[in-house]
Amino acid sequence: MAKVLIIEDEVSIREDLEILLKNAGYEVVCTEDFLKAVGDVEDNNPDLILLDVNLQEYSGFSICTGIRKFSNVPIIFLTGRNTSIDELQAFSLGGDDYITKPYHPSVLLARISTILKRTKSSVRDEEQILIHKGLTLDLRSYKIIYDAKQEELSKNEFKLLHYLYQRKNEVVPRLDIIEYLWDNDVFIDDNALSVNVTRVRSKLEQLGVSDFIETKRGVGYRI
């Protein structure tokens, strides 16, 4: 079941969209605090976003720009603004479609389905790219990428970050990480983990990223 995030400030339109999408078999999440819209995208990891341009005290274009800093999730603009300039700006910022209000529900559903089918074919590639707090971990090349700069990781440095990405936002115990890195085959000095964490942090600093790996003293690490 694909998940659709709706960012729309008109309550009646938002509710109608929610009913339409749920009846079509989609999981639906709605944003109501538009200052937190970008964070909602990262927290909910939707498969597609319906985004209004004119929001209360906020711009859909600004939200799109914020989303594109860490995600390539498809974005369909739904808006009453029908000028070619607005449409051009929507696409230049990374929008995937631009639909003006009023729209026919069946046409909207068809365009949502088309975009999801198109992006589904690239899921394998997307699964090879993990993004958290703007930092990209490329599973194919063992590289971390930030703001067009990149650093290569050793095998253990990569495994360390990969494991933390899989458990992002939670404190991962040191013992769990040690067992994951070295498969518990041989006894490993606890200091070996600290060395690897230090090396990863050094490479992050080379990219201009600080405080990405948080230490919870006596417990473990969190990103």
JSON list of C-alpha atoms in Angstrom, two decimals:
[
{"chain": "A", "resi": 1, "resn": "MET", "atom": "CA", "xyz": [0.00, 0.00, 0.00]},
{"chain": "A", "resi": 2, "resn": "ALA", "atom": "CA", "xyz": [1.52, 3.31, -1.10]},
{"chain": "A", "resi": 3, "resn": "LYS", "atom": "CA", "xyz": [1.58, 6.15, 1.42]},
{"chain": "A", "resi": 4, "resn": "VAL", "atom": "CA", "xyz": [0.52, 9.64, 0.34]},
{"chain": "A", "resi": 5, "resn": "LEU", "atom": "CA", "xyz": [1.26, 12.75, 2.42]},
{"chain": "A", "resi": 6, "resn": "ILE", "atom": "CA", "xyz": [-1.15, 15.66, 1.94]},
{"chain": "A", "resi": 7, "resn": "ILE", "atom": "CA", "xyz": [0.06, 19.21, 2.60]},
{"chain": "A", "resi": 8, "resn": "GLU", "atom": "CA", "xyz": [-3.06, 21.34, 2.11]},
{"chain": "A", "resi": 9, "resn": "ASP", "atom": "CA", "xyz": [-4.38, 24.13, 4.34]},
{"chain": "A", "resi": 10, "resn": "GLU", "atom": "CA", "xyz": [-8.02, 24.18, 3.18]},
{"chain": "A", "resi": 11, "resn": "VAL", "atom": "CA", "xyz": [-9.70, 21.74, 5.53]},
{"chain": "A", "resi": 12, "resn": "SER", "atom": "CA", "xyz": [-12.53, 20.77, 3.18]},
{"chain": "A", "resi": 13, "resn": "ILE", "atom": "CA", "xyz": [-10.13, 20.02, 0.32]},
{"chain": "A", "resi": 14, "resn": "ARG", "atom": "CA", "xyz": [-7.78, 18.12, 2.64]},
{"chain": "A", "resi": 15, "resn": "GLU", "atom": "CA", "xyz": [-10.61, 15.99, 3.97]},
{"chain": "A", "resi": 16, "resn": "ASP", "atom": "CA", "xyz": [-11.97, 15.31, 0.47]},
{"chain": "A", "resi": 17, "resn": "LEU", "atom": "CA", "xyz": [-8.51, 14.25, -0.70]},
{"chain": "A", "resi": 18, "resn": "GLU", "atom": "CA", "xyz": [-8.07, 12.01, 2.32]},
{"chain": "A", "resi": 19, "resn": "ILE", "atom": "CA", "xyz": [-11.39, 10.23, 1.64]},
{"chain": "A", "resi": 20, "resn": "LEU", "atom": "CA", "xyz": [-10.65, 9.93, -2.10]},
{"chain": "A", "resi": 21, "resn": "LEU", "atom": "CA", "xyz": [-7.21, 8.41, -1.54]},
{"chain": "A", "resi": 22, "resn": "LYS", "atom": "CA", "xyz": [-8.27, 6.05, 1.23]},
{"chain": "A", "resi": 23, "resn": "ASN", "atom": "CA", "xyz": [-11.13, 4.76, -0.93]},
{"chain": "A", "resi": 24, "resn": "ALA", "atom": "CA", "xyz": [-8.58, 4.18, -3.70]},
{"chain": "A", "resi": 25, "resn": "GLY", "atom": "CA", "xyz": [-6.50, 2.01, -1.36]},
{"chain": "A", "resi": 26, "resn": "TYR", "atom": "CA", "xyz": [-3.78, 4.44, -0.31]},
{"chain": "A", "resi": 27, "resn": "GLU", "atom": "CA", "xyz": [-2.45, 5.05, 3.18]},
{"chain": "A", "resi": 28, "resn": "VAL", "atom": "CA", "xyz": [-2.90, 8.75, 3.91]},
{"chain": "A", "resi": 29, "resn": "VAL", "atom": "CA", "xyz": [-1.07, 11.13, 6.23]},
{"chain": "A", "resi": 30, "resn": "CYS", "atom": "CA", "xyz": [-2.01, 14.83, 6.55]},
{"chain": "A", "resi": 31, "resn": "THR", "atom": "CA", "xyz": [0.15, 17.74, 7.65]},
{"chain": "A", "resi": 32, "resn": "GLU", "atom": "CA", "xyz": [-1.57, 20.56, 9.51]},
{"chain": "A", "resi": 33, "resn": "ASP", "atom": "CA", "xyz": [1.43, 22.39, 11.00]},
{"chain": "A", "resi": 34, "resn": "PHE", "atom": "CA", "xyz": [3.10, 23.66, 7.84]},
{"chain": "A", "resi": 35, "resn": "LEU", "atom": "CA", "xyz": [6.18, 24.92, 9.64]},
{"chain": "A", "resi": 36, "resn": "LYS", "atom": "CA", "xyz": [6.88, 21.24, 10.41]},
{"chain": "A", "resi": 37, "resn": "ALA", "atom": "CA", "xyz": [5.93, 19.94, 6.96]},
{"chain": "A", "resi": 38, "resn": "VAL", "atom": "CA", "xyz": [9.49, 19.09, 5.90]},
{"chain": "A", "resi": 39, "resn": "GLY", "atom": "CA", "xyz": [10.05, 17.20, 9.15]},
{"chain": "A", "resi": 40, "resn": "ASP", "atom": "CA", "xyz": [6.78, 15.32, 8.62]},
{"chain": "A", "resi": 41, "resn": "VAL", "atom": "CA", "xyz": [8.11, 14.11, 5.28]},
{"chain": "A", "resi": 42, "resn": "GLU", "atom": "CA", "xyz": [11.29, 12.75, 6.86]},
{"chain": "A", "resi": 43, "resn": "ASP", "atom": "CA", "xyz": [9.36, 11.16, 9.74]},
{"chain": "A", "resi": 44, "resn": "ASN", "atom": "CA", "xyz": [6.66, 9.51, 7.61]},
{"chain": "A", "resi": 45, "resn": "ASN", "atom": "CA", "xyz": [8.71, 8.57, 4.53]},
{"chain": "A", "resi": 46, "resn": "PRO", "atom": "CA", "xyz": [5.76, 8.83, 2.08]},
{"chain": "A", "resi": 47, "resn": "ASP", "atom": "CA", "xyz": [5.73, 7.38, -1.42]},
{"chain": "A", "resi": 48, "resn": "LEU", "atom": "CA", "xyz": [4.18, 10.55, -2.86]},
{"chain": "A", "resi": 49, "resn": "ILE", "atom": "CA", "xyz": [3.29, 14.06, -1.70]},
{"chain": "A", "resi": 50, "resn": "LEU", "atom": "CA", "xyz": [0.34, 16.26, -2.68]},
{"chain": "A", "resi": 51, "resn": "LEU", "atom": "CA", "xyz": [1.47, 19.82, -2.01]},
{"chain": "A", "resi": 52, "resn": "ASP", "atom": "CA", "xyz": [-0.51, 23.06, -2.20]},
{"chain": "A", "resi": 53, "resn": "VAL", "atom": "CA", "xyz": [1.39, 26.18, -3.23]},
{"chain": "A", "resi": 54, "resn": "ASN", "atom": "CA", "xyz": [-0.49, 28.77, -1.16]},
{"chain": "A", "resi": 55, "resn": "LEU", "atom": "CA", "xyz": [-0.37, 27.75, 2.48]},
{"chain": "A", "resi": 56, "resn": "GLN", "atom": "CA", "xyz": [-1.11, 29.83, 5.56]},
{"chain": "A", "resi": 57, "resn": "GLU", "atom": "CA", "xyz": [1.93, 32.06, 6.09]},
{"chain": "A", "resi": 58, "resn": "TYR", "atom": "CA", "xyz": [4.08, 29.60, 4.17]},
{"chain": "A", "resi": 59, "resn": "SER", "atom": "CA", "xyz": [4.93, 28.70, 0.59]},
{"chain": "A", "resi": 60, "resn": "GLY", "atom": "CA", "xyz": [4.62, 25.26, -0.96]},
{"chain": "A", "resi": 61, "resn": "PHE", "atom": "CA", "xyz": [7.61, 26.15, -3.09]},
{"chain": "A", "resi": 62, "resn": "SER", "atom": "CA", "xyz": [9.72, 26.63, 0.05]},
{"chain": "A", "resi": 63, "resn": "ILE", "atom": "CA", "xyz": [8.54, 23.28, 1.42]},
{"chain": "A", "resi": 64, "resn": "CYS", "atom": "CA", "xyz": [9.45, 21.58, -1.86]},
{"chain": "A", "resi": 65, "resn": "THR", "atom": "CA", "xyz": [12.93, 23.11, -1.69]},
{"chain": "A", "resi": 66, "resn": "GLY", "atom": "CA", "xyz": [13.37, 21.80, 1.85]},
{"chain": "A", "resi": 67, "resn": "ILE", "atom": "CA", "xyz": [12.21, 18.30, 0.88]},
{"chain": "A", "resi": 68, "resn": "ARG", "atom": "CA", "xyz": [14.55, 18.12, -2.08]},
{"chain": "A", "resi": 69, "resn": "LYS", "atom": "CA", "xyz": [17.54, 18.60, 0.22]},
{"chain": "A", "resi": 70, "resn": "PHE", "atom": "CA", "xyz": [17.13, 15.03, 1.46]},
{"chain": "A", "resi": 71, "resn": "SER", "atom": "CA", "xyz": [14.51, 13.21, -0.61]},
{"chain": "A", "resi": 72, "resn": "ASN", "atom": "CA", "xyz": [13.48, 12.48, -4.20]},
{"chain": "A", "resi": 73, "resn": "VAL", "atom": "CA", "xyz": [9.94, 11.49, -3.21]},
{"chain": "A", "resi": 74, "resn": "PRO", "atom": "CA", "xyz": [7.49, 12.39, -6.01]},
{"chain": "A", "resi": 75, "resn": "ILE", "atom": "CA", "xyz": [5.72, 15.71, -5.43]},
{"chain": "A", "resi": 76, "resn": "ILE", "atom": "CA", "xyz": [2.49, 16.72, -7.16]},
{"chain": "A", "resi": 77, "resn": "PHE", "atom": "CA", "xyz": [1.56, 20.37, -6.77]},
{"chain": "A", "resi": 78, "resn": "LEU", "atom": "CA", "xyz": [-2.18, 20.96, -6.32]},
{"chain": "A", "resi": 79, "resn": "THR", "atom": "CA", "xyz": [-2.96, 24.64, -6.62]},
{"chain": "A", "resi": 80, "resn": "GLY", "atom": "CA", "xyz": [-5.34, 27.34, -7.76]},
{"chain": "A", "resi": 81, "resn": "ARG", "atom": "CA", "xyz": [-2.42, 29.23, -9.30]},
{"chain": "A", "resi": 82, "resn": "ASN", "atom": "CA", "xyz": [-2.49, 28.47, -13.00]},
{"chain": "A", "resi": 83, "resn": "THR", "atom": "CA", "xyz": [0.14, 30.75, -14.49]},
{"chain": "A", "resi": 84, "resn": "SER", "atom": "CA", "xyz": [2.95, 29.34, -16.61]},
{"chain": "A", "resi": 85, "resn": "ILE", "atom": "CA", "xyz": [5.48, 31.06, -14.34]},
{"chain": "A", "resi": 86, "resn": "ASP", "atom": "CA", "xyz": [4.18, 29.20, -11.27]},
{"chain": "A", "resi": 87, "resn": "GLU", "atom": "CA", "xyz": [4.16, 25.90, -13.17]},
{"chain": "A", "resi": 88, "resn": "LEU", "atom": "CA", "xyz": [7.70, 26.46, -14.41]},
{"chain": "A", "resi": 89, "resn": "GLN", "atom": "CA", "xyz": [8.88, 27.27, -10.87]},
{"chain": "A", "resi": 90, "resn": "ALA", "atom": "CA", "xyz": [7.23, 24.11, -9.53]},
{"chain": "A", "resi": 91, "resn": "PHE", "atom": "CA", "xyz": [9.10, 21.91, -11.99]},
{"chain": "A", "resi": 92, "resn": "SER", "atom": "CA", "xyz": [12.38, 23.78, -11.60]},
{"chain": "A", "resi": 93, "resn": "LEU", "atom": "CA", "xyz": [12.27, 23.16, -7.83]},
{"chain": "A", "resi": 94, "resn": "GLY", "atom": "CA", "xyz": [11.83, 19.42, -8.34]},
{"chain": "A", "resi": 95, "resn": "GLY", "atom": "CA", "xyz": [8.08, 18.94, -8.65]},
{"chain": "A", "resi": 96, "resn": "ASP", "atom": "CA", "xyz": [6.90, 15.91, -10.63]},
{"chain": "A", "resi": 97, "resn": "ASP", "atom": "CA", "xyz": [3.49, 17.21, -11.70]},
{"chain": "A", "resi": 98, "resn": "TYR", "atom": "CA", "xyz": [1.39, 20.38, -11.51]},
{"chain": "A", "resi": 99, "resn": "ILE", "atom": "CA", "xyz": [-2.40, 20.10, -11.28]},
{"chain": "A", "resi": 100, "resn": "THR", "atom": "CA", "xyz": [-4.65, 23.15, -11.04]},
{"chain": "A", "resi": 101, "resn": "LYS", "atom": "CA", "xyz": [-7.85, 23.33, -9.02]},
{"chain": "A", "resi": 102, "resn": "PRO", "atom": "CA", "xyz": [-10.59, 22.40, -9.61]},
{"chain": "A", "resi": 103, "resn": "TYR", "atom": "CA", "xyz": [-9.49, 18.95, -10.74]},
{"chain": "A", "resi": 104, "resn": "HIS", "atom": "CA", "xyz": [-11.44, 15.82, -11.56]},
{"chain": "A", "resi": 105, "resn": "PRO", "atom": "CA", "xyz": [-10.89, 13.12, -8.90]},
{"chain": "A", "resi": 106, "resn": "SER", "atom": "CA", "xyz": [-10.42, 10.32, -11.44]},
{"chain": "A", "resi": 107, "resn": "VAL", "atom": "CA", "xyz": [-7.82, 12.35, -13.33]},
{"chain": "A", "resi": 108, "resn": "LEU", "atom": "CA", "xyz": [-5.93, 13.05, -10.10]},
{"chain": "A", "resi": 109, "resn": "LEU", "atom": "CA", "xyz": [-5.95, 9.37, -9.18]},
{"chain": "A", "resi": 110, "resn": "ALA", "atom": "CA", "xyz": [-4.73, 8.43, -12.65]},
{"chain": "A", "resi": 111, "resn": "ARG", "atom": "CA", "xyz": [-1.83, 10.85, -12.46]},
{"chain": "A", "resi": 112, "resn": "ILE", "atom": "CA", "xyz": [-0.90, 9.65, -8.97]},
{"chain": "A", "resi": 113, "resn": "SER", "atom": "CA", "xyz": [-0.93, 6.05, -10.22]},
{"chain": "A", "resi": 114, "resn": "THR", "atom": "CA", "xyz": [1.20, 6.94, -13.24]},
{"chain": "A", "resi": 115, "resn": "ILE", "atom": "CA", "xyz": [3.88, 8.63, -11.15]},
{"chain": "A", "resi": 116, "resn": "LEU", "atom": "CA", "xyz": [3.98, 5.81, -8.61]},
{"chain": "A", "resi": 117, "resn": "LYS", "atom": "CA", "xyz": [4.36, 3.22, -11.38]},
{"chain": "A", "resi": 118, "resn": "ARG", "atom": "CA", "xyz": [7.15, 5.25, -12.92]},
{"chain": "A", "resi": 119, "resn": "THR", "atom": "CA", "xyz": [9.04, 5.59, -9.66]},
{"chain": "A", "resi": 120, "resn": "LYS", "atom": "CA", "xyz": [8.46, 1.98, -8.63]},
{"chain": "A", "resi": 121, "resn": "SER", "atom": "CA", "xyz": [10.84, 0.80, -11.33]},
{"chain": "A", "resi": 122, "resn": "SER", "atom": "CA", "xyz": [13.67, 2.71, -9.65]},
{"chain": "A", "resi": 123, "resn": "VAL", "atom": "CA", "xyz": [12.99, 1.40, -6.13]},
{"chain": "A", "resi": 124, "resn": "ARG", "atom": "CA", "xyz": [15.98, -0.92, -6.25]},
{"chain": "A", "resi": 125, "resn": "ASP", "atom": "CA", "xyz": [18.33, 1.98, -6.92]},
{"chain": "A", "resi": 126, "resn": "GLU", "atom": "CA", "xyz": [16.68, 4.13, -4.26]},
{"chain": "A", "resi": 127, "resn": "GLU", "atom": "CA", "xyz": [17.14, 1.35, -1.72]},
{"chain": "A", "resi": 128, "resn": "GLN", "atom": "CA", "xyz": [20.86, 1.64, -2.32]},
{"chain": "A", "resi": 129, "resn": "ILE", "atom": "CA", "xyz": [20.80, 5.25, -1.14]},
{"chain": "A", "resi": 130, "resn": "LEU", "atom": "CA", "xyz": [20.10, 6.12, 2.51]},
{"chain": "A", "resi": 131, "resn": "ILE", "atom": "CA", "xyz": [19.64, 9.73, 3.61]},
{"chain": "A", "resi": 132, "resn": "HIS", "atom": "CA", "xyz": [19.47, 11.07, 7.15]},
{"chain": "A", "resi": 133, "resn": "LYS", "atom": "CA", "xyz": [19.82, 14.70, 8.23]},
{"chain": "A", "resi": 134, "resn": "GLY", "atom": "CA", "xyz": [21.06, 15.58, 4.76]},
{"chain": "A", "resi": 135, "resn": "LEU", "atom": "CA", "xyz": [23.87, 13.01, 4.77]},
{"chain": "A", "resi": 136, "resn": "THR", "atom": "CA", "xyz": [23.73, 10.36, 2.04]},
{"chain": "A", "resi": 137, "resn": "LEU", "atom": "CA", "xyz": [25.10, 6.88, 2.56]},
{"chain": "A", "resi": 138, "resn": "ASP", "atom": "CA", "xyz": [25.65, 5.15, -0.79]},
{"chain": "A", "resi": 139, "resn": "LEU", "atom": "CA", "xyz": [25.48, 1.39, -0.24]},
{"chain": "A", "resi": 140, "resn": "ARG", "atom": "CA", "xyz": [26.96, 0.66, -3.66]},
{"chain": "A", "resi": 141, "resn": "SER", "atom": "CA", "xyz": [30.11, 2.71, -3.44]},
{"chain": "A", "resi": 142, "resn": "TYR", "atom": "CA", "xyz": [30.78, 2.74, 0.35]},
{"chain": "A", "resi": 143, "resn": "LYS", "atom": "CA", "xyz": [30.72, 6.54, 0.25]},
{"chain": "A", "resi": 144, "resn": "ILE", "atom": "CA", "xyz": [29.15, 9.27, 2.33]},
{"chain": "A", "resi": 145, "resn": "ILE", "atom": "CA", "xyz": [28.00, 12.36, 0.45]},
{"chain": "A", "resi": 146, "resn": "TYR", "atom": "CA", "xyz": [27.10, 15.79, 1.73]},
{"chain": "A", "resi": 147, "resn": "ASP", "atom": "CA", "xyz": [26.65, 19.05, -0.14]},
{"chain": "A", "resi": 148, "resn": "ALA", "atom": "CA", "xyz": [28.31, 17.68, -3.31]},
{"chain": "A", "resi": 149, "resn": "LYS", "atom": "CA", "xyz": [31.37, 16.47, -1.34]},
{"chain": "A", "resi": 150, "resn": "GLN", "atom": "CA", "xyz": [32.12, 12.82, -0.63]},
{"chain": "A", "resi": 151, "resn": "GLU", "atom": "CA", "xyz": [34.36, 10.55, 1.40]},
{"chain": "A", "resi": 152, "resn": "GLU", "atom": "CA", "xyz": [35.07, 6.84, 1.00]},
{"chain": "A", "resi": 153, "resn": "LEU", "atom": "CA", "xyz": [34.59, 4.51, 3.97]},
{"chain": "A", "resi": 154, "resn": "SER", "atom": "CA", "xyz": [36.46, 1.40, 5.01]},
{"chain": "A", "resi": 155, "resn": "LYS", "atom": "CA", "xyz": [34.47, -1.81, 5.38]},
{"chain": "A", "resi": 156, "resn": "ASN", "atom": "CA", "xyz": [33.96, -1.41, 9.14]},
{"chain": "A", "resi": 157, "resn": "GLU", "atom": "CA", "xyz": [33.31, 2.32, 8.91]},
{"chain": "A", "resi": 158, "resn": "PHE", "atom": "CA", "xyz": [30.63, 1.60, 6.33]},
{"chain": "A", "resi": 159, "resn": "LYS", "atom": "CA", "xyz": [29.07, -1.21, 8.38]},
{"chain": "A", "resi": 160, "resn": "LEU", "atom": "CA", "xyz": [29.02, 1.03, 11.45]},
{"chain": "A", "resi": 161, "resn": "LEU", "atom": "CA", "xyz": [27.17, 3.84, 9.69]},
{"chain": "A", "resi": 162, "resn": "HIS", "atom": "CA", "xyz": [24.87, 1.44, 7.86]},
{"chain": "A", "resi": 163, "resn": "TYR", "atom": "CA", "xyz": [23.81, -0.14, 11.14]},
{"chain": "A", "resi": 164, "resn": "LEU", "atom": "CA", "xyz": [23.15, 3.25, 12.72]},
{"chain": "A", "resi": 165, "resn": "TYR", "atom": "CA", "xyz": [21.10, 4.29, 9.67]},
{"chain": "A", "resi": 166, "resn": "GLN", "atom": "CA", "xyz": [18.99, 1.17, 10.06]},
{"chain": "A", "resi": 167, "resn": "ARG", "atom": "CA", "xyz": [18.27, 2.19, 13.65]},
{"chain": "A", "resi": 168, "resn": "LYS", "atom": "CA", "xyz": [18.27, 5.97, 13.22]},
{"chain": "A", "resi": 169, "resn": "ASN", "atom": "CA", "xyz": [16.86, 8.12, 16.03]},
{"chain": "A", "resi": 170, "resn": "GLU", "atom": "CA", "xyz": [17.40, 5.38, 18.63]},
{"chain": "A", "resi": 171, "resn": "VAL", "atom": "CA", "xyz": [20.33, 4.85, 20.96]},
{"chain": "A", "resi": 172, "resn": "VAL", "atom": "CA", "xyz": [22.14, 1.72, 19.73]},
{"chain": "A", "resi": 173, "resn": "PRO", "atom": "CA", "xyz": [24.05, -0.11, 22.51]},
{"chain": "A", "resi": 174, "resn": "ARG", "atom": "CA", "xyz": [27.78, -0.51, 21.99]},
{"chain": "A", "resi": 175, "resn": "LEU", "atom": "CA", "xyz": [27.54, -4.28, 22.40]},
{"chain": "A", "resi": 176, "resn": "ASP", "atom": "CA", "xyz": [24.97, -4.51, 19.61]},
{"chain": "A", "resi": 177, "resn": "ILE", "atom": "CA", "xyz": [27.27, -2.59, 17.28]},
{"chain": "A", "resi": 178, "resn": "ILE", "atom": "CA", "xyz": [30.32, -4.70, 18.21]},
{"chain": "A", "resi": 179, "resn": "GLU", "atom": "CA", "xyz": [28.43, -7.92, 17.53]},
{"chain": "A", "resi": 180, "resn": "TYR", "atom": "CA", "xyz": [27.21, -6.56, 14.21]},
{"chain": "A", "resi": 181, "resn": "LEU", "atom": "CA", "xyz": [30.63, -5.35, 13.07]},
{"chain": "A", "resi": 182, "resn": "TRP", "atom": "CA", "xyz": [32.62, -8.39, 14.06]},
{"chain": "A", "resi": 183, "resn": "ASP", "atom": "CA", "xyz": [29.89, -11.07, 14.03]},
{"chain": "A", "resi": 184, "resn": "ASN", "atom": "CA", "xyz": [30.90, -12.06, 17.55]},
{"chain": "A", "resi": 185, "resn": "ASP", "atom": "CA", "xyz": [33.41, -14.54, 16.05]},
{"chain": "A", "resi": 186, "resn": "VAL", "atom": "CA", "xyz": [36.35, -13.41, 18.14]},
{"chain": "A", "resi": 187, "resn": "PHE", "atom": "CA", "xyz": [36.85, -11.29, 21.20]},
{"chain": "A", "resi": 188, "resn": "ILE", "atom": "CA", "xyz": [37.12, -7.64, 20.21]},
{"chain": "A", "resi": 189, "resn": "ASP", "atom": "CA", "xyz": [38.50, -4.96, 22.48]},
{"chain": "A", "resi": 190, "resn": "ASP", "atom": "CA", "xyz": [35.79, -2.38, 23.19]},
{"chain": "A", "resi": 191, "resn": "ASN", "atom": "CA", "xyz": [38.27, 0.27, 22.15]},
{"chain": "A", "resi": 192, "resn": "ALA", "atom": "CA", "xyz": [38.11, -1.00, 18.55]},
{"chain": "A", "resi": 193, "resn": "LEU", "atom": "CA", "xyz": [34.59, 0.43, 18.25]},
{"chain": "A", "resi": 194, "resn": "SER", "atom": "CA", "xyz": [35.67, 3.78, 19.62]},
{"chain": "A", "resi": 195, "resn": "VAL", "atom": "CA", "xyz": [38.46, 3.91, 17.04]},
{"chain": "A", "resi": 196, "resn": "ASN", "atom": "CA", "xyz": [36.02, 3.27, 14.20]},
{"chain": "A", "resi": 197, "resn": "VAL", "atom": "CA", "xyz": [33.58, 5.88, 15.49]},
{"chain": "A", "resi": 198, "resn": "THR", "atom": "CA", "xyz": [36.42, 8.42, 15.69]},
{"chain": "A", "resi": 199, "resn": "ARG", "atom": "CA", "xyz": [37.46, 7.66, 12.11]},
{"chain": "A", "resi": 200, "resn": "VAL", "atom": "CA", "xyz": [33.91, 8.08, 10.82]},
{"chain": "A", "resi": 201, "resn": "ARG", "atom": "CA", "xyz": [33.51, 11.36, 12.70]},
{"chain": "A", "resi": 202, "resn": "SER", "atom": "CA", "xyz": [36.76, 12.60, 11.19]},
{"chain": "A", "resi": 203, "resn": "LYS", "atom": "CA", "xyz": [35.49, 11.88, 7.69]},
{"chain": "A", "resi": 204, "resn": "LEU", "atom": "CA", "xyz": [32.18, 13.55, 8.49]},
{"chain": "A", "resi": 205, "resn": "GLU", "atom": "CA", "xyz": [34.06, 16.65, 9.61]},
{"chain": "A", "resi": 206, "resn": "GLN", "atom": "CA", "xyz": [35.91, 16.64, 6.28]},
{"chain": "A", "resi": 207, "resn": "LEU", "atom": "CA", "xyz": [32.48, 16.99, 4.66]},
{"chain": "A", "resi": 208, "resn": "GLY", "atom": "CA", "xyz": [31.49, 19.79, 7.02]},
{"chain": "A", "resi": 209, "resn": "VAL", "atom": "CA", "xyz": [29.17, 17.60, 9.13]},
{"chain": "A", "resi": 210, "resn": "SER", "atom": "CA", "xyz": [29.50, 17.83, 12.91]},
{"chain": "A", "resi": 211, "resn": "ASP", "atom": "CA", "xyz": [27.59, 16.19, 15.78]},
{"chain": "A", "resi": 212, "resn": "PHE", "atom": "CA", "xyz": [26.05, 13.62, 13.41]},
{"chain": "A", "resi": 213, "resn": "ILE", "atom": "CA", "xyz": [26.91, 10.68, 15.69]},
{"chain": "A", "resi": 214, "resn": "GLU", "atom": "CA", "xyz": [25.77, 11.39, 19.22]},
{"chain": "A", "resi": 215, "resn": "THR", "atom": "CA", "xyz": [27.42, 9.57, 22.14]},
{"chain": "A", "resi": 216, "resn": "LYS", "atom": "CA", "xyz": [25.24, 8.41, 25.01]},
{"chain": "A", "resi": 217, "resn": "ARG", "atom": "CA", "xyz": [27.91, 7.84, 27.63]},
{"chain": "A", "resi": 218, "resn": "GLY", "atom": "CA", "xyz": [27.91, 4.33, 29.04]},
{"chain": "A", "resi": 219, "resn": "VAL", "atom": "CA", "xyz": [25.22, 3.19, 26.58]},
{"chain": "A", "resi": 220, "resn": "GLY", "atom": "CA", "xyz": [25.97, 3.65, 22.90]},
{"chain": "A", "resi": 221, "resn": "TYR", "atom": "CA", "xyz": [25.46, 5.91, 19.88]},
{"chain": "A", "resi": 222, "resn": "ARG", "atom": "CA", "xyz": [22.62, 7.60, 18.02]},
{"chain": "A", "resi": 223, "resn": "ILE", "atom": "CA", "xyz": [22.21, 9.42, 14.73]}
]
